[in-house]
């Protein structure tokens, strides 16, 4: 075999055997903690705190015997999980710079859940208050982003049960 073909063959073999590493690795969120609450009629429905390393807690309140005002709250510890924290950070990064104003909402349903997401940074905090009763399209997009983040943490919380 001519030397040039041998070199070409070895180069092709080396590149075929090389496997690239992961395209992206989990990164630490810019925030030190993310805190979320969802309430209805003054009663907490769910709440969570996730730290930058993914550790934290998740609470869920469910009616006892079908009575809304008689609730049982269960809290679960979330173990440190940098990949989960990175996934939550990516989800929260989709939020707008500030919560949209629902004061002039044109389509509203009363008695819907409300609450707040607070992101704590080393020198400041960022708050996103919400009321799920506003059905205007821009506000619904904001609520969908909050729901997606809440679903990520809730899945971890339920798995930690």
Short mmCIF file of C-alpha atoms in Angstrom, two decimals:
data_model
loop_
_atom_site.label_atom_id
_atom_site.label_comp_id
_atom_site.label_asym_id
_atom_site.label_seq_id
_atom_site.Cartn_x
_atom_site.Cartn_y
_atom_site.Cartn_z
CA UNK A 1 0.00 0.00 0.00
CA UNK A 2 1.46 3.38 -0.95
CA UNK A 3 2.49 5.49 2.02
CA UNK A 4 0.04 8.33 1.17
CA UNK A 5 -2.94 5.96 1.25
CA UNK A 6 -1.75 4.47 4.54
CA UNK A 7 -1.56 7.92 6.14
CA UNK A 8 -5.00 8.82 4.76
CA UNK A 9 -6.42 5.53 6.07
CA UNK A 10 -4.97 6.07 9.55
CA UNK A 11 -6.31 9.64 9.64
CA UNK A 12 -9.77 8.43 8.64
CA UNK A 13 -9.65 5.68 11.26
CA UNK A 14 -8.53 8.10 13.97
CA UNK A 15 -11.30 10.57 13.19
CA UNK A 16 -13.92 7.81 12.98
CA UNK A 17 -12.92 6.48 16.39
CA UNK A 18 -12.81 9.86 18.05
CA UNK A 19 -16.03 10.60 19.89
CA UNK A 20 -16.81 14.16 20.71
CA UNK A 21 -17.50 15.06 24.32
CA UNK A 22 -20.79 16.51 25.45
CA UNK A 23 -21.80 19.56 23.48
CA UNK A 24 -22.64 21.48 26.62
CA UNK A 25 -22.14 20.82 30.27
CA UNK A 26 -24.31 21.95 33.16
CA UNK A 27 -23.42 25.42 34.32
CA UNK A 28 -24.14 27.04 37.64
CA UNK A 29 -27.06 29.46 37.51
CA UNK A 30 -26.30 33.16 37.92
CA UNK A 31 -28.80 33.30 40.80
CA UNK A 32 -27.97 31.94 44.24
CA UNK A 33 -31.55 30.79 44.88
CA UNK A 34 -34.91 30.71 43.16
CA UNK A 35 -38.05 30.84 45.33
CA UNK A 36 -41.55 30.20 44.02
CA UNK A 37 -44.98 30.35 45.63
CA UNK A 38 -48.43 29.60 44.27
CA UNK A 39 -51.46 30.46 46.39
CA UNK A 40 -55.22 30.40 46.10
CA UNK A 41 -57.56 32.24 48.44
CA UNK A 42 -54.70 32.81 50.85
CA UNK A 43 -53.75 29.14 50.97
CA UNK A 44 -50.39 27.93 49.68
CA UNK A 45 -50.75 25.34 46.91
CA UNK A 46 -47.07 24.80 46.16
CA UNK A 47 -43.81 26.43 47.12
CA UNK A 48 -40.19 25.70 46.43
CA UNK A 49 -36.67 26.94 46.88
CA UNK A 50 -33.85 25.77 44.64
CA UNK A 51 -30.26 26.82 45.28
CA UNK A 52 -27.63 27.25 42.58
CA UNK A 53 -26.35 23.71 43.22
CA UNK A 54 -29.85 22.26 42.74
CA UNK A 55 -30.46 21.54 46.42
CA UNK A 56 -33.56 22.89 48.10
CA UNK A 57 -37.10 21.89 48.98
CA UNK A 58 -40.50 21.49 47.37
CA UNK A 59 -43.85 21.69 49.16
CA UNK A 60 -47.30 20.76 47.99
CA UNK A 61 -50.57 21.43 49.76
CA UNK A 62 -53.55 19.21 49.00
CA UNK A 63 -57.10 19.27 50.37
CA UNK A 64 -57.86 16.82 53.16
CA UNK A 65 -61.20 15.02 52.71
CA UNK A 66 -62.00 17.20 49.69
CA UNK A 67 -62.17 20.36 51.83
CA UNK A 68 -60.32 23.30 50.26
CA UNK A 69 -59.82 25.07 53.61
CA UNK A 70 -58.54 21.91 55.32
CA UNK A 71 -55.19 21.18 53.68
CA UNK A 72 -52.19 18.97 54.29
CA UNK A 73 -48.78 20.29 53.27
CA UNK A 74 -45.94 17.91 52.49
CA UNK A 75 -42.37 19.12 52.03
CA UNK A 76 -39.64 17.14 50.30
CA UNK A 77 -35.92 17.81 50.29
CA UNK A 78 -34.28 18.20 46.89
CA UNK A 79 -30.73 16.87 46.79
CA UNK A 80 -27.98 18.85 45.12
CA UNK A 81 -28.17 18.31 41.37
CA UNK A 82 -26.19 20.76 39.21
CA UNK A 83 -27.80 19.47 35.99
CA UNK A 84 -31.29 20.08 37.41
CA UNK A 85 -30.24 23.56 38.52
CA UNK A 86 -28.91 24.27 35.03
CA UNK A 87 -32.18 23.04 33.47
CA UNK A 88 -34.17 25.28 35.81
CA UNK A 89 -31.86 28.22 35.05
CA UNK A 90 -32.38 27.65 31.31
CA UNK A 91 -36.15 27.59 31.83
CA UNK A 92 -36.10 30.75 33.94
CA UNK A 93 -33.86 32.49 31.40
CA UNK A 94 -36.87 32.47 29.02
CA UNK A 95 -38.76 34.85 31.32
CA UNK A 96 -39.06 38.48 30.26
CA UNK A 97 -36.92 41.09 32.01
CA UNK A 98 -39.91 41.95 34.21
CA UNK A 99 -43.31 40.43 34.85
CA UNK A 100 -45.92 41.82 32.48
CA UNK A 101 -48.45 44.16 34.07
CA UNK A 102 -51.85 42.51 34.47
CA UNK A 103 -53.47 45.74 35.67
CA UNK A 104 -55.05 46.43 32.28
CA UNK A 105 -55.88 42.81 31.47
CA UNK A 106 -58.71 42.59 28.93
CA UNK A 107 -59.55 38.92 29.48
CA UNK A 108 -59.71 37.99 33.15
CA UNK A 109 -61.00 35.08 35.19
CA UNK A 110 -61.36 35.63 38.93
CA UNK A 111 -60.27 33.25 41.66
CA UNK A 112 -57.20 31.88 39.91
CA UNK A 113 -53.87 31.03 41.56
CA UNK A 114 -51.37 33.82 42.16
CA UNK A 115 -47.92 34.08 43.61
CA UNK A 116 -44.37 35.11 43.07
CA UNK A 117 -41.03 33.93 41.77
CA UNK A 118 -38.02 35.57 43.39
CA UNK A 119 -34.53 35.13 42.02
CA UNK A 120 -31.80 36.03 44.51
CA UNK A 121 -28.43 37.15 43.19
CA UNK A 122 -25.33 37.99 45.23
CA UNK A 123 -26.20 41.72 45.37
CA UNK A 124 -29.88 41.97 44.41
CA UNK A 125 -33.18 40.16 43.88
CA UNK A 126 -35.58 40.04 40.96
CA UNK A 127 -39.29 39.49 41.61
CA UNK A 128 -41.93 38.21 39.22
CA UNK A 129 -45.42 38.49 40.73
CA UNK A 130 -48.21 36.82 38.80
CA UNK A 131 -51.97 36.28 38.74
CA UNK A 132 -53.07 33.34 36.61
CA UNK A 133 -56.44 34.99 36.00
CA UNK A 134 -55.15 37.19 33.17
CA UNK A 135 -55.77 35.46 29.83
CA UNK A 136 -54.33 38.09 27.48
CA UNK A 137 -51.91 36.37 25.08
CA UNK A 138 -48.68 38.08 26.25
CA UNK A 139 -49.52 37.35 29.87
CA UNK A 140 -50.38 33.72 29.10
CA UNK A 141 -46.93 33.28 27.50
CA UNK A 142 -45.39 34.59 30.74
CA UNK A 143 -47.55 32.21 32.80
CA UNK A 144 -46.58 29.29 30.56
CA UNK A 145 -42.91 30.01 31.26
CA UNK A 146 -43.58 30.05 35.02
CA UNK A 147 -45.58 26.81 34.73
CA UNK A 148 -42.73 25.13 32.85
CA UNK A 149 -40.23 26.06 35.58
CA UNK A 150 -42.67 24.94 38.27
CA UNK A 151 -43.19 21.62 36.48
CA UNK A 152 -39.42 20.95 36.47
CA UNK A 153 -39.19 21.43 40.22
CA UNK A 154 -42.46 19.59 40.94
CA UNK A 155 -41.20 16.55 39.03
CA UNK A 156 -38.06 16.49 41.16
CA UNK A 157 -40.11 16.98 44.32
CA UNK A 158 -42.47 14.13 43.50
CA UNK A 159 -39.52 11.89 42.66
CA UNK A 160 -38.00 12.72 46.05
CA UNK A 161 -41.17 11.48 47.81
#
